[in-house]
């Protein structure tokens, strides 16, 4: 089978001594337990965490060599003798910290989610990380309501686009921050109430002007996958009793939130790490995925895929992430899906 191997740590966008290498004759993984399921991968997504993982900068480290992994979708190819939830031919999606950048992957049945028949598998592959992250943080952690103002940073990225769509479903006033006219136009098409274009607008001044026009005091929920100076700047816009959702640090800088300010302003800071839910609250993940597929079938949410690549073009796929060209998801699609050549 085809598999993308990370043989050393480094920047996967590099064309010189790349840390990633395509193997065309990698062994197909065997079922390793009675409840194991082998899936033929149809599509797998690229997340910023995977980009960091290959550089050795992510919180979880893996011994070399390894096959990188992320969320994916595919068709069940084989099942262990004790598998009760799935059968050969079923559509499934899942997240795996390693292994999905390959034709086949093996996971325990408890880690797989059923994909409704008829659902586009490329879209399904882009749902587990971005949309579950936004769903659990906004709906379950922040309890976002229609009376609140939601500010989403990095709003044109994978988790950002998921957050603005879920914010609108909750009925909140949604403010999005992005960079560039094309991204601004996409966000407006999703019904966002106000978009700040960092290419030519000051985020604080723009948001304050919008809040004043709506007779609103400030921001109630800050959704932050960016960190850095942008996070620190937008904290000035938060109401008393606001909530901060710490999703990630795409800027490369981890912001410091002074605890005395948290105390005085009665802020609540929520950290969110998807992987730990597999250990501590797996049932909540399953419920979230079920809700999201229901919303997708009703047309309430859309997994926006801006770039697709073949496995051999993985360096280009990571460049789209690194260079912030993506709007929504960047996907690796396998050949038997039809068009696996890059789509920009």
mmCIF file of C-alpha atoms in Angstrom:
data_model
loop_
_atom_site.group_PDB
_atom_site.id
_atom_site.type_symbol
_atom_site.label_atom_id
_atom_site.label_comp_id
_atom_site.label_asym_id
_atom_site.label_seq_id
_atom_site.Cartn_x
_atom_site.Cartn_y
_atom_site.Cartn_z
ATOM 1 C CA UNK A 1 0.000 0.000 0.000
ATOM 2 C CA UNK A 2 0.982 3.660 -0.206
ATOM 3 C CA UNK A 3 2.066 5.351 3.009
ATOM 4 C CA UNK A 4 3.705 8.649 3.894
ATOM 5 C CA UNK A 5 6.595 8.047 6.277
ATOM 6 C CA UNK A 6 8.140 10.643 8.568
ATOM 7 C CA UNK A 7 11.750 9.461 8.783
ATOM 8 C CA UNK A 8 13.206 12.426 10.624
ATOM 9 C CA UNK A 9 11.910 15.599 12.207
ATOM 10 C CA UNK A 10 11.777 18.721 10.074
ATOM 11 C CA UNK A 11 9.654 20.997 7.930
ATOM 12 C CA UNK A 12 7.484 18.866 5.594
ATOM 13 C CA UNK A 13 7.235 21.758 3.114
ATOM 14 C CA UNK A 14 10.980 21.594 2.437
ATOM 15 C CA UNK A 15 12.036 20.306 -0.987
ATOM 16 C CA UNK A 16 15.592 19.758 0.267
ATOM 17 C CA UNK A 17 16.085 16.692 2.478
ATOM 18 C CA UNK A 18 12.384 16.460 3.238
ATOM 19 C CA UNK A 19 11.504 14.638 6.478
ATOM 20 C CA UNK A 20 8.603 12.864 4.721
ATOM 21 C CA UNK A 21 8.895 10.148 2.112
ATOM 22 C CA UNK A 22 6.270 8.287 0.083
ATOM 23 C CA UNK A 23 6.482 4.502 0.294
ATOM 24 C CA UNK A 24 4.549 2.684 -2.437
ATOM 25 C CA UNK A 25 5.051 -0.839 -1.042
ATOM 26 C CA UNK A 26 4.438 -0.404 2.661
ATOM 27 C CA UNK A 27 2.997 -3.475 4.433
ATOM 28 C CA UNK A 28 -0.784 -3.460 4.856
ATOM 29 C CA UNK A 29 -1.519 -3.366 8.617
ATOM 30 C CA UNK A 30 -2.978 -6.541 10.143
ATOM 31 C CA UNK A 31 -5.869 -6.662 12.588
ATOM 32 C CA UNK A 32 -4.158 -6.541 15.976
ATOM 33 C CA UNK A 33 -7.024 -7.431 18.328
ATOM 34 C CA UNK A 34 -10.432 -9.163 18.247
ATOM 35 C CA UNK A 35 -12.159 -5.746 18.150
ATOM 36 C CA UNK A 36 -9.860 -4.201 15.530
ATOM 37 C CA UNK A 37 -11.193 -2.791 12.266
ATOM 38 C CA UNK A 38 -9.213 -2.149 9.095
ATOM 39 C CA UNK A 39 -10.356 0.820 7.030
ATOM 40 C CA UNK A 40 -9.492 1.673 3.444
ATOM 41 C CA UNK A 41 -8.854 5.401 3.697
ATOM 42 C CA UNK A 42 -10.679 7.561 1.156
ATOM 43 C CA UNK A 43 -9.564 10.962 2.443
ATOM 44 C CA UNK A 44 -7.606 12.363 5.354
ATOM 45 C CA UNK A 45 -7.231 15.953 6.456
ATOM 46 C CA UNK A 46 -4.255 18.104 7.281
ATOM 47 C CA UNK A 47 -4.365 20.013 10.539
ATOM 48 C CA UNK A 48 -1.855 22.450 11.931
ATOM 49 C CA UNK A 49 -1.109 19.951 14.701
ATOM 50 C CA UNK A 50 0.136 17.421 12.134
ATOM 51 C CA UNK A 51 2.425 20.037 10.632
ATOM 52 C CA UNK A 52 3.877 20.613 14.119
ATOM 53 C CA UNK A 53 4.013 16.859 14.785
ATOM 54 C CA UNK A 54 6.362 16.228 11.850
ATOM 55 C CA UNK A 55 8.636 19.017 13.108
ATOM 56 C CA UNK A 56 8.703 17.520 16.613
ATOM 57 C CA UNK A 57 6.966 20.590 18.049
ATOM 58 C CA UNK A 58 3.669 18.973 19.050
ATOM 59 C CA UNK A 59 2.846 17.904 22.612
ATOM 60 C CA UNK A 60 2.717 14.241 21.600
ATOM 61 C CA UNK A 61 5.941 12.690 20.280
ATOM 62 C CA UNK A 62 6.196 9.488 18.240
ATOM 63 C CA UNK A 63 9.242 7.284 17.641
ATOM 64 C CA UNK A 64 10.711 7.500 14.157
ATOM 65 C CA UNK A 65 9.814 6.450 11.563
ATOM 66 C CA UNK A 66 6.045 6.912 11.774
ATOM 67 C CA UNK A 67 3.095 7.487 9.468
ATOM 68 C CA UNK A 68 1.524 10.844 10.372
ATOM 69 C CA UNK A 69 -2.147 10.901 11.125
ATOM 70 C CA UNK A 70 -5.190 13.086 11.504
ATOM 71 C CA UNK A 71 -8.928 12.784 10.987
ATOM 72 C CA UNK A 72 -9.984 10.612 8.067
ATOM 73 C CA UNK A 73 -12.891 8.758 6.488
ATOM 74 C CA UNK A 74 -13.096 5.525 4.588
ATOM 75 C CA UNK A 75 -14.751 2.153 4.095
ATOM 76 C CA UNK A 76 -14.432 -0.827 6.438
ATOM 77 C CA UNK A 77 -12.195 -3.418 4.752
ATOM 78 C CA UNK A 78 -11.884 -6.092 7.458
ATOM 79 C CA UNK A 79 -13.137 -6.697 11.010
ATOM 80 C CA UNK A 80 -11.929 -8.739 13.978
ATOM 81 C CA UNK A 81 -14.006 -11.671 15.295
ATOM 82 C CA UNK A 82 -15.437 -9.658 18.208
ATOM 83 C CA UNK A 83 -16.393 -6.536 16.254
ATOM 84 C CA UNK A 84 -20.095 -5.833 16.798
ATOM 85 C CA UNK A 85 -20.532 -2.206 15.697
ATOM 86 C CA UNK A 86 -19.322 -2.371 12.087
ATOM 87 C CA UNK A 87 -19.219 -4.673 9.080
ATOM 88 C CA UNK A 88 -17.245 -4.728 5.838
ATOM 89 C CA UNK A 89 -18.482 -1.978 3.528
ATOM 90 C CA UNK A 90 -19.602 0.444 6.258
ATOM 91 C CA UNK A 91 -18.632 4.106 5.968
ATOM 92 C CA UNK A 92 -16.690 5.385 8.982
ATOM 93 C CA UNK A 93 -14.641 8.360 10.109
ATOM 94 C CA UNK A 94 -12.236 8.802 13.000
ATOM 95 C CA UNK A 95 -9.199 10.576 14.342
ATOM 96 C CA UNK A 96 -5.830 8.897 14.699
ATOM 97 C CA UNK A 97 -2.676 10.618 15.989
ATOM 98 C CA UNK A 98 -0.660 8.413 13.607
ATOM 99 C CA UNK A 99 -1.354 6.225 10.630
ATOM 100 C CA UNK A 100 -4.040 7.860 8.462
ATOM 101 C CA UNK A 101 -1.654 9.082 5.748
ATOM 102 C CA UNK A 102 -1.807 5.631 4.173
ATOM 103 C CA UNK A 103 -4.094 3.493 2.038
ATOM 104 C CA UNK A 104 -5.158 1.391 5.031
ATOM 105 C CA UNK A 105 -5.341 1.992 8.766
ATOM 106 C CA UNK A 106 -6.347 -0.226 11.698
ATOM 107 C CA UNK A 107 -8.192 1.090 14.747
ATOM 108 C CA UNK A 108 -10.341 -0.363 17.504
ATOM 109 C CA UNK A 109 -14.080 -0.236 16.853
ATOM 110 C CA UNK A 110 -14.522 2.003 19.903
ATOM 111 C CA UNK A 111 -12.587 4.797 18.172
ATOM 112 C CA UNK A 112 -14.667 4.826 14.981
ATOM 113 C CA UNK A 113 -17.764 6.862 14.135
ATOM 114 C CA UNK A 114 -20.431 5.777 11.688
ATOM 115 C CA UNK A 115 -20.818 7.950 8.603
ATOM 116 C CA UNK A 116 -24.351 8.047 7.162
ATOM 117 C CA UNK A 117 -24.651 6.360 3.781
ATOM 118 C CA UNK A 118 -24.681 8.900 1.010
ATOM 119 C CA UNK A 119 -22.491 11.346 2.903
ATOM 120 C CA UNK A 120 -19.491 12.621 0.965
ATOM 121 C CA UNK A 121 -16.464 10.887 2.444
ATOM 122 C CA UNK A 122 -14.106 13.794 1.737
ATOM 123 C CA UNK A 123 -16.376 16.080 3.762
ATOM 124 C CA UNK A 124 -16.708 13.402 6.469
ATOM 125 C CA UNK A 125 -12.913 13.219 6.750
ATOM 126 C CA UNK A 126 -12.784 16.932 7.528
ATOM 127 C CA UNK A 127 -15.387 16.797 10.293
ATOM 128 C CA UNK A 128 -13.950 15.036 13.400
ATOM 129 C CA UNK A 129 -11.261 17.527 14.441
ATOM 130 C CA UNK A 130 -12.490 20.922 13.224
ATOM 131 C CA UNK A 131 -16.205 20.546 13.843
ATOM 132 C CA UNK A 132 -16.091 18.416 16.981
ATOM 133 C CA UNK A 133 -13.617 20.886 18.507
ATOM 134 C CA UNK A 134 -15.926 23.802 17.781
ATOM 135 C CA UNK A 135 -19.089 21.924 18.771
ATOM 136 C CA UNK A 136 -17.791 20.734 22.140
ATOM 137 C CA UNK A 137 -16.185 24.047 23.065
ATOM 138 C CA UNK A 138 -19.031 26.328 22.011
ATOM 139 C CA UNK A 139 -22.050 24.171 22.861
ATOM 140 C CA UNK A 140 -20.854 22.080 25.807
ATOM 141 C CA UNK A 141 -18.093 24.137 27.416
ATOM 142 C CA UNK A 142 -19.179 27.726 26.789
ATOM 143 C CA UNK A 143 -22.934 27.003 26.545
ATOM 144 C CA UNK A 144 -23.172 29.663 23.840
ATOM 145 C CA UNK A 145 -26.622 31.283 23.623
ATOM 146 C CA UNK A 146 -28.489 33.665 21.328
ATOM 147 C CA UNK A 147 -27.979 36.550 23.749
ATOM 148 C CA UNK A 148 -24.180 36.421 23.442
ATOM 149 C CA UNK A 149 -21.455 37.815 21.198
ATOM 150 C CA UNK A 150 -18.910 35.337 19.819
ATOM 151 C CA UNK A 151 -15.537 36.510 18.473
ATOM 152 C CA UNK A 152 -13.696 33.951 16.323
ATOM 153 C CA UNK A 153 -9.997 34.418 15.518
ATOM 154 C CA UNK A 154 -8.482 32.638 12.519
ATOM 155 C CA UNK A 155 -12.041 32.414 11.269
ATOM 156 C CA UNK A 156 -11.254 31.234 7.725
ATOM 157 C CA UNK A 157 -9.290 28.168 8.876
ATOM 158 C CA UNK A 158 -10.693 24.712 9.483
ATOM 159 C CA UNK A 159 -11.752 25.158 13.114
ATOM 160 C CA UNK A 160 -12.606 28.814 12.509
ATOM 161 C CA UNK A 161 -15.128 28.124 9.739
ATOM 162 C CA UNK A 162 -16.652 25.402 11.907
ATOM 163 C CA UNK A 163 -16.911 27.825 14.833
ATOM 164 C CA UNK A 164 -18.682 30.582 12.921
ATOM 165 C CA UNK A 165 -21.220 28.132 11.490
ATOM 166 C CA UNK A 166 -21.965 26.619 14.902
ATOM 167 C CA UNK A 167 -22.107 30.099 16.427
ATOM 168 C CA UNK A 168 -24.826 31.036 13.948
ATOM 169 C CA UNK A 169 -26.743 27.815 14.708
ATOM 170 C CA UNK A 170 -26.662 28.816 18.392
ATOM 171 C CA UNK A 171 -28.109 32.201 17.424
ATOM 172 C CA UNK A 172 -25.156 34.217 18.693
ATOM 173 C CA UNK A 173 -23.907 37.461 17.185
ATOM 174 C CA UNK A 174 -20.781 36.259 15.364
ATOM 175 C CA UNK A 175 -17.729 38.429 14.701
ATOM 176 C CA UNK A 176 -14.988 36.860 12.570
ATOM 177 C CA UNK A 177 -11.344 37.874 12.174
ATOM 178 C CA UNK A 178 -9.466 36.813 9.020
ATOM 179 C CA UNK A 179 -6.934 38.125 6.520
ATOM 180 C CA UNK A 180 -7.669 38.902 2.868
ATOM 181 C CA UNK A 181 -10.672 39.802 0.720
ATOM 182 C CA UNK A 182 -11.389 36.231 -0.441
ATOM 183 C CA UNK A 183 -11.603 34.954 3.128
ATOM 184 C CA UNK A 184 -13.764 37.900 4.161
ATOM 185 C CA UNK A 185 -16.169 37.161 1.297
ATOM 186 C CA UNK A 186 -16.437 33.492 2.294
ATOM 187 C CA UNK A 187 -17.233 34.416 5.893
ATOM 188 C CA UNK A 188 -19.875 36.914 4.825
ATOM 189 C CA UNK A 189 -21.482 34.213 2.677
ATOM 190 C CA UNK A 190 -21.905 32.132 5.851
ATOM 191 C CA UNK A 191 -23.968 34.868 7.486
ATOM 192 C CA UNK A 192 -21.312 36.219 9.857
ATOM 193 C CA UNK A 193 -22.530 39.477 11.432
ATOM 194 C CA UNK A 194 -19.214 41.329 11.165
ATOM 195 C CA UNK A 195 -15.864 40.457 9.586
ATOM 196 C CA UNK A 196 -12.551 42.145 10.385
ATOM 197 C CA UNK A 197 -9.960 42.021 7.588
ATOM 198 C CA UNK A 198 -6.541 42.197 9.215
ATOM 199 C CA UNK A 199 -5.034 43.234 5.885
ATOM 200 C CA UNK A 200 -6.481 46.729 6.224
ATOM 201 C CA UNK A 201 -8.390 47.028 9.518
ATOM 202 C CA UNK A 202 -7.496 47.397 13.180
ATOM 203 C CA UNK A 203 -9.275 44.617 15.037
ATOM 204 C CA UNK A 204 -10.031 46.622 18.189
ATOM 205 C CA UNK A 205 -11.352 49.690 16.391
ATOM 206 C CA UNK A 206 -13.410 47.652 13.919
ATOM 207 C CA UNK A 207 -15.043 45.464 16.560
ATOM 208 C CA UNK A 208 -15.754 48.406 18.877
ATOM 209 C CA UNK A 209 -17.437 50.289 16.038
ATOM 210 C CA UNK A 210 -19.601 47.274 15.204
ATOM 211 C CA UNK A 211 -20.558 46.686 18.858
ATOM 212 C CA UNK A 212 -21.544 50.336 19.211
ATOM 213 C CA UNK A 213 -23.712 50.128 16.082
ATOM 214 C CA UNK A 214 -25.585 47.185 17.612
ATOM 215 C CA UNK A 215 -25.747 48.718 21.095
ATOM 216 C CA UNK A 216 -23.692 45.819 22.473
ATOM 217 C CA UNK A 217 -21.261 46.125 25.385
ATOM 218 C CA UNK A 218 -18.561 43.673 24.370
ATOM 219 C CA UNK A 219 -17.591 40.102 23.540
ATOM 220 C CA UNK A 220 -18.911 37.223 25.666
ATOM 221 C CA UNK A 221 -16.987 34.303 24.141
ATOM 222 C CA UNK A 222 -13.527 34.452 22.520
ATOM 223 C CA UNK A 223 -12.670 31.462 20.308
ATOM 224 C CA UNK A 224 -8.896 31.454 19.885
ATOM 225 C CA UNK A 225 -6.958 29.014 17.680
ATOM 226 C CA UNK A 226 -4.315 31.674 16.967
ATOM 227 C CA UNK A 227 -2.737 32.950 20.188
ATOM 228 C CA UNK A 228 0.026 35.541 20.029
ATOM 229 C CA UNK A 229 -0.514 39.290 19.859
ATOM 230 C CA UNK A 230 -3.946 38.927 18.263
ATOM 231 C CA UNK A 231 -5.236 37.030 21.288
ATOM 232 C CA UNK A 232 -3.813 39.608 23.688
ATOM 233 C CA UNK A 233 -5.292 42.475 21.683
ATOM 234 C CA UNK A 234 -8.792 41.009 21.468
ATOM 235 C CA UNK A 235 -8.942 40.303 25.196
ATOM 236 C CA UNK A 236 -9.421 44.064 25.586
ATOM 237 C CA UNK A 237 -12.840 43.599 23.979
ATOM 238 C CA UNK A 238 -14.131 41.028 26.476
ATOM 239 C CA UNK A 239 -17.057 41.661 28.800
ATOM 240 C CA UNK A 240 -17.060 41.043 32.516
ATOM 241 C CA UNK A 241 -17.749 37.320 32.977
ATOM 242 C CA UNK A 242 -16.546 36.441 29.463
ATOM 243 C CA UNK A 243 -15.228 33.035 28.447
ATOM 244 C CA UNK A 244 -11.983 32.343 26.579
ATOM 245 C CA UNK A 245 -11.703 29.131 24.564
ATOM 246 C CA UNK A 246 -8.053 28.175 24.050
ATOM 247 C CA UNK A 247 -8.005 26.063 20.873
ATOM 248 C CA UNK A 248 -4.427 26.388 19.608
ATOM 249 C CA UNK A 249 -1.487 28.607 18.767
ATOM 250 C CA UNK A 250 -1.272 28.938 14.978
ATOM 251 C CA UNK A 251 0.715 32.162 15.400
ATOM 252 C CA UNK A 252 3.499 30.178 17.052
ATOM 253 C CA UNK A 253 3.282 32.296 20.202
ATOM 254 C CA UNK A 254 1.505 31.213 23.383
ATOM 255 C CA UNK A 255 -0.178 34.232 24.996
ATOM 256 C CA UNK A 256 0.048 34.920 28.724
ATOM 257 C CA UNK A 257 -3.246 35.795 30.391
ATOM 258 C CA UNK A 258 -2.591 37.610 33.701
ATOM 259 C CA UNK A 259 -4.475 35.798 36.447
ATOM 260 C CA UNK A 260 -5.214 39.070 38.231
ATOM 261 C CA UNK A 261 -7.189 40.217 35.165
ATOM 262 C CA UNK A 262 -9.024 36.887 35.067
ATOM 263 C CA UNK A 263 -9.903 37.394 38.732
ATOM 264 C CA UNK A 264 -11.043 41.019 38.490
ATOM 265 C CA UNK A 265 -13.077 40.483 35.320
ATOM 266 C CA UNK A 266 -14.464 37.101 36.389
ATOM 267 C CA UNK A 267 -13.320 35.473 33.154
ATOM 268 C CA UNK A 268 -13.426 31.720 32.598
ATOM 269 C CA UNK A 269 -10.621 30.166 30.549
ATOM 270 C CA UNK A 270 -11.338 26.795 28.918
ATOM 271 C CA UNK A 271 -8.510 24.678 27.555
ATOM 272 C CA UNK A 272 -9.529 22.160 24.934
ATOM 273 C CA UNK A 273 -7.498 19.178 23.737
ATOM 274 C CA UNK A 274 -9.401 16.794 21.445
ATOM 275 C CA UNK A 275 -7.215 13.759 22.111
ATOM 276 C CA UNK A 276 -7.915 13.641 25.840
ATOM 277 C CA UNK A 277 -11.661 13.267 25.227
ATOM 278 C CA UNK A 278 -10.959 9.806 23.744
ATOM 279 C CA UNK A 279 -9.680 8.784 27.185
ATOM 280 C CA UNK A 280 -11.963 10.715 29.526
ATOM 281 C CA UNK A 281 -15.269 11.274 27.703
ATOM 282 C CA UNK A 282 -15.480 9.120 24.554
ATOM 283 C CA UNK A 283 -19.299 9.043 24.666
ATOM 284 C CA UNK A 284 -19.371 12.836 24.322
ATOM 285 C CA UNK A 285 -17.289 12.604 21.145
ATOM 286 C CA UNK A 286 -19.716 10.071 19.691
ATOM 287 C CA UNK A 287 -22.713 12.243 20.576
ATOM 288 C CA UNK A 288 -21.019 15.275 19.029
ATOM 289 C CA UNK A 289 -20.249 13.495 15.750
ATOM 290 C CA UNK A 290 -23.841 12.232 15.567
ATOM 291 C CA UNK A 291 -25.221 15.744 16.092
ATOM 292 C CA UNK A 292 -22.865 17.183 13.473
ATOM 293 C CA UNK A 293 -23.788 14.631 10.803
ATOM 294 C CA UNK A 294 -27.442 15.402 11.514
ATOM 295 C CA UNK A 295 -26.726 19.119 10.991
ATOM 296 C CA UNK A 296 -24.794 18.319 7.816
ATOM 297 C CA UNK A 297 -27.694 16.274 6.403
ATOM 298 C CA UNK A 298 -30.039 19.204 7.147
ATOM 299 C CA UNK A 299 -27.720 21.632 5.385
ATOM 300 C CA UNK A 300 -26.955 23.605 8.554
ATOM 301 C CA UNK A 301 -23.175 23.106 8.314
ATOM 302 C CA UNK A 302 -20.762 22.627 5.431
ATOM 303 C CA UNK A 303 -17.204 21.263 5.504
ATOM 304 C CA UNK A 304 -15.488 23.728 3.171
ATOM 305 C CA UNK A 305 -12.557 22.084 1.360
ATOM 306 C CA UNK A 306 -10.312 24.601 -0.377
ATOM 307 C CA UNK A 307 -7.446 22.306 -1.411
ATOM 308 C CA UNK A 308 -7.170 18.598 -2.256
ATOM 309 C CA UNK A 309 -3.935 16.743 -2.963
ATOM 310 C CA UNK A 310 -2.686 13.232 -3.588
ATOM 311 C CA UNK A 311 -0.412 11.584 -1.029
ATOM 312 C CA UNK A 312 2.599 12.220 -3.276
ATOM 313 C CA UNK A 313 1.826 15.957 -3.078
ATOM 314 C CA UNK A 314 1.897 16.082 0.725
ATOM 315 C CA UNK A 315 4.634 18.740 0.770
ATOM 316 C CA UNK A 316 2.370 21.041 -1.265
ATOM 317 C CA UNK A 317 -0.527 20.298 1.056
ATOM 318 C CA UNK A 318 1.515 21.297 4.089
ATOM 319 C CA UNK A 319 2.635 24.449 2.273
ATOM 320 C CA UNK A 320 -1.012 25.482 1.922
ATOM 321 C CA UNK A 321 -1.298 25.224 5.719
ATOM 322 C CA UNK A 322 2.022 26.948 6.435
ATOM 323 C CA UNK A 323 1.432 29.806 3.996
ATOM 324 C CA UNK A 324 -2.147 30.356 5.255
ATOM 325 C CA UNK A 325 -3.602 29.790 1.788
ATOM 326 C CA UNK A 326 -6.308 27.446 3.054
ATOM 327 C CA UNK A 327 -9.889 28.472 3.574
ATOM 328 C CA UNK A 328 -11.390 25.682 5.612
ATOM 329 C CA UNK A 329 -9.873 22.244 5.126
ATOM 330 C CA UNK A 330 -6.867 20.920 3.223
ATOM 331 C CA UNK A 331 -7.356 17.263 2.310
ATOM 332 C CA UNK A 332 -5.358 14.338 0.973
ATOM 333 C CA UNK A 333 -7.610 12.269 -1.283
ATOM 334 C CA UNK A 334 -6.688 8.809 -2.469
ATOM 335 C CA UNK A 335 -6.650 7.862 -6.156
ATOM 336 C CA UNK A 336 -9.750 5.684 -6.262
ATOM 337 C CA UNK A 337 -11.852 8.686 -5.182
ATOM 338 C CA UNK A 338 -11.490 9.992 -8.714
ATOM 339 C CA UNK A 339 -9.614 13.280 -8.899
ATOM 340 C CA UNK A 340 -6.641 13.098 -6.573
ATOM 341 C CA UNK A 341 -4.617 15.794 -8.252
ATOM 342 C CA UNK A 342 -4.180 19.074 -6.438
ATOM 343 C CA UNK A 343 -7.084 21.497 -6.472
ATOM 344 C CA UNK A 344 -6.366 25.104 -5.591
#
